[in-house]
Amino acid sequence: MGAQMRVYRQRIRSVQATKKITRAMELIAASRVVKAQQRVKESSPYARALTRAVSAVATYSNVDHPLTTEHPTVRRAGVVIITSDRGLAGAYSSSVLKESERLAEKLRNEGKEVVPYLVGRKASGFYKFRRREFAAEWSGFSDSPTFEAAREIGERIVADFVLGHEEGGLDEVHVVFTRFVNMVTQEPEVIRLLPLEVVEGEEPPAPDDVLPLYEFEPSAEQVLDALLPKYVTARLFNCLLQSAASELAARQRAMKSATDNAEELIRKYTRLANQARQAEITQEISEIVGGASALADAK
């Protein structure tokens, strides 16, 4: 019985140590997800203003720009896959990767070559483990993305998009990320980034919301040259921010579940240890009573 008691007590100590870690990670994620949500909200006014400016230029200039022009034949499609750098976030990264696999299959069925661009160590690990080729990878900022990271990804995507097909250029670009709906719901989503379809985002424009009239200096073409890469970066940054908030919310939920499971295990092992202790005490009493009876019989 003593050996069994030691096993249960060792397991209780082990689970209690794990519970401390999962509880700490849950609290850290909970505190950081609030800031991540705030960053998503703060990026919206800039994105809206930039979208209005791009919409106005595109509407009133009639300029065919390389980033807004549909390619007559789409042979090569880039797919930016945004995952996390670390695990312990439930099905967060695997959901994005499953969505990217579905998209890749759909594109290949349409006769397109798929060119992956990987964001986050989970995506890199997924591709490297399967010995698959990819065009580029970025990591180290999944739960706290910077605008510089979005700009670096955007510059690479734009550069590859404007290349000719013979040089390995892309005909279209998609982004697979996780949209942050609320603390309970985060949904994998696919958007087409290039060629650009200027969108207002989640909120439709008001009926009386008239696009501003601009005078283009020095020309509409040069204004678009300056604005459109910024627009690509802004949309990518929003995708990274949404994904970061989603990752932290998923991690908080996963760690809360792990903490709850640890508490249940501790209760279970405590109950088993108590039962073993009671059995041990009963055995000791039986031995004492048996010994006393033997002595009485001897007399």
Short mmCIF file of N, CA and C in Angstrom, two decimals, residues 64-80 115 117 135 138 152-174 192-197 228-229 232 236:
data_model
loop_
_atom_site.label_atom_id
_atom_site.label_comp_id
_atom_site.label_asym_id
_atom_site.label_seq_id
_atom_site.Cartn_x
_atom_site.Cartn_y
_atom_site.Cartn_z
N ASP A 64 -4.81 51.85 -65.86
CA ASP A 64 -4.56 50.42 -65.69
C ASP A 64 -3.22 50.24 -64.99
N HIS A 65 -3.26 49.81 -63.76
CA HIS A 65 -2.04 49.63 -62.98
C HIS A 65 -1.72 48.13 -62.88
N PRO A 66 -0.43 47.75 -62.90
CA PRO A 66 -0.08 46.32 -62.83
C PRO A 66 -0.69 45.59 -61.63
N LEU A 67 -0.88 46.29 -60.50
CA LEU A 67 -1.40 45.62 -59.31
C LEU A 67 -2.92 45.46 -59.33
N THR A 68 -3.60 46.16 -60.23
CA THR A 68 -5.06 46.05 -60.29
C THR A 68 -5.54 45.35 -61.57
N THR A 69 -4.62 44.98 -62.42
CA THR A 69 -4.99 44.40 -63.72
C THR A 69 -5.07 42.88 -63.64
N GLU A 70 -6.22 42.34 -64.03
CA GLU A 70 -6.38 40.88 -64.07
C GLU A 70 -5.52 40.30 -65.19
N HIS A 71 -4.79 39.23 -64.89
CA HIS A 71 -3.99 38.57 -65.92
C HIS A 71 -4.90 37.69 -66.78
N PRO A 72 -4.74 37.73 -68.10
CA PRO A 72 -5.63 36.96 -68.97
C PRO A 72 -5.57 35.46 -68.70
N THR A 73 -4.37 34.97 -68.39
CA THR A 73 -4.22 33.55 -68.06
C THR A 73 -3.52 33.43 -66.70
N VAL A 74 -4.18 32.77 -65.76
CA VAL A 74 -3.59 32.60 -64.43
C VAL A 74 -2.92 31.22 -64.37
N ARG A 75 -1.60 31.24 -64.38
CA ARG A 75 -0.85 29.98 -64.36
C ARG A 75 -0.17 29.72 -63.02
N ARG A 76 0.17 30.79 -62.32
CA ARG A 76 0.89 30.62 -61.05
C ARG A 76 0.22 31.48 -59.97
N ALA A 77 -0.18 30.82 -58.86
CA ALA A 77 -0.88 31.51 -57.77
C ALA A 77 -0.05 31.45 -56.49
N GLY A 78 0.21 32.60 -55.90
CA GLY A 78 0.90 32.66 -54.61
C GLY A 78 -0.10 32.50 -53.48
N VAL A 79 0.28 31.79 -52.42
CA VAL A 79 -0.58 31.62 -51.25
C VAL A 79 0.23 31.96 -50.00
N VAL A 80 -0.15 33.05 -49.32
CA VAL A 80 0.49 33.45 -48.07
C VAL A 80 -0.26 32.76 -46.93
N VAL A 115 2.30 28.54 -55.31
CA VAL A 115 3.59 28.96 -54.75
C VAL A 115 3.36 29.44 -53.31
N TYR A 117 3.98 31.00 -49.55
CA TYR A 117 4.77 31.96 -48.78
C TYR A 117 4.37 31.75 -47.32
N ALA A 135 8.34 29.44 -51.46
CA ALA A 135 9.08 30.57 -52.03
C ALA A 135 9.83 31.37 -50.97
N TRP A 138 8.82 33.64 -43.12
CA TRP A 138 9.06 34.67 -42.11
C TRP A 138 8.57 34.13 -40.77
N GLU A 152 7.76 44.02 -45.20
CA GLU A 152 8.73 43.10 -45.79
C GLU A 152 8.00 42.02 -46.62
N ILE A 153 6.94 41.46 -46.04
CA ILE A 153 6.16 40.44 -46.77
C ILE A 153 5.52 41.06 -48.00
N GLY A 154 4.93 42.26 -47.82
CA GLY A 154 4.26 42.94 -48.93
C GLY A 154 5.20 43.25 -50.08
N GLU A 155 6.41 43.73 -49.75
CA GLU A 155 7.38 44.08 -50.80
C GLU A 155 7.76 42.83 -51.61
N ARG A 156 7.93 41.69 -50.93
CA ARG A 156 8.29 40.45 -51.63
C ARG A 156 7.14 40.01 -52.54
N ILE A 157 5.91 40.08 -52.02
CA ILE A 157 4.73 39.64 -52.79
C ILE A 157 4.55 40.53 -54.03
N VAL A 158 4.64 41.85 -53.84
CA VAL A 158 4.48 42.78 -54.97
C VAL A 158 5.58 42.56 -56.01
N ALA A 159 6.82 42.39 -55.53
CA ALA A 159 7.95 42.17 -56.45
C ALA A 159 7.73 40.92 -57.28
N ASP A 160 7.25 39.84 -56.65
CA ASP A 160 7.02 38.60 -57.39
C ASP A 160 5.82 38.72 -58.32
N PHE A 161 4.84 39.55 -57.93
CA PHE A 161 3.63 39.68 -58.76
C PHE A 161 3.90 40.44 -60.05
N VAL A 162 4.77 41.44 -59.99
CA VAL A 162 5.03 42.27 -61.18
C VAL A 162 6.07 41.64 -62.12
N LEU A 163 6.70 40.53 -61.69
CA LEU A 163 7.63 39.82 -62.58
C LEU A 163 6.86 39.16 -63.73
N GLY A 164 7.53 39.00 -64.83
CA GLY A 164 6.94 38.27 -65.95
C GLY A 164 6.84 36.78 -65.64
N HIS A 165 5.97 36.09 -66.36
CA HIS A 165 5.77 34.67 -66.09
C HIS A 165 7.04 33.86 -66.32
N GLU A 166 7.82 34.24 -67.33
CA GLU A 166 9.07 33.53 -67.63
C GLU A 166 10.08 33.65 -66.48
N GLU A 167 9.98 34.75 -65.70
CA GLU A 167 10.91 34.97 -64.59
C GLU A 167 10.38 34.39 -63.28
N GLY A 168 9.27 33.65 -63.36
CA GLY A 168 8.71 33.06 -62.15
C GLY A 168 7.71 33.94 -61.45
N GLY A 169 7.14 34.91 -62.16
CA GLY A 169 6.18 35.84 -61.56
C GLY A 169 4.85 35.18 -61.24
N LEU A 170 4.08 35.85 -60.36
CA LEU A 170 2.77 35.34 -59.95
C LEU A 170 1.68 36.03 -60.75
N ASP A 171 0.58 35.31 -60.97
CA ASP A 171 -0.57 35.89 -61.66
C ASP A 171 -1.67 36.31 -60.68
N GLU A 172 -1.66 35.73 -59.48
CA GLU A 172 -2.58 36.14 -58.42
C GLU A 172 -1.99 35.72 -57.08
N VAL A 173 -2.46 36.37 -56.01
CA VAL A 173 -1.98 36.07 -54.66
C VAL A 173 -3.16 35.98 -53.70
N HIS A 174 -3.17 34.92 -52.90
CA HIS A 174 -4.20 34.73 -51.87
C HIS A 174 -3.53 34.75 -50.50
N ARG A 192 -8.36 37.20 -51.55
CA ARG A 192 -7.46 37.40 -52.68
C ARG A 192 -6.84 38.78 -52.55
N LEU A 193 -5.53 38.80 -52.47
CA LEU A 193 -4.81 40.06 -52.25
C LEU A 193 -4.46 40.75 -53.57
N LEU A 194 -4.01 39.98 -54.55
CA LEU A 194 -3.61 40.52 -55.84
C LEU A 194 -4.16 39.64 -56.96
N PRO A 195 -4.59 40.23 -58.09
CA PRO A 195 -4.73 41.67 -58.36
C PRO A 195 -5.70 42.31 -57.35
N LEU A 196 -5.44 43.57 -57.04
CA LEU A 196 -6.21 44.25 -56.00
C LEU A 196 -7.66 44.45 -56.39
N GLU A 197 -8.53 44.08 -55.44
CA GLU A 197 -9.94 44.45 -55.53
C GLU A 197 -10.16 45.36 -54.33
N LEU A 228 -0.64 51.94 -53.90
CA LEU A 228 -1.04 50.54 -53.93
C LEU A 228 -0.14 49.61 -53.10
N PRO A 229 1.20 49.76 -53.15
CA PRO A 229 2.03 48.93 -52.26
C PRO A 229 1.70 49.17 -50.78
N VAL A 232 -1.41 47.21 -50.04
CA VAL A 232 -1.08 45.79 -49.88
C VAL A 232 -0.53 45.54 -48.47
N LEU A 236 -2.15 43.29 -45.42
CA LEU A 236 -1.36 42.21 -44.81
C LEU A 236 -1.20 42.43 -43.30
#
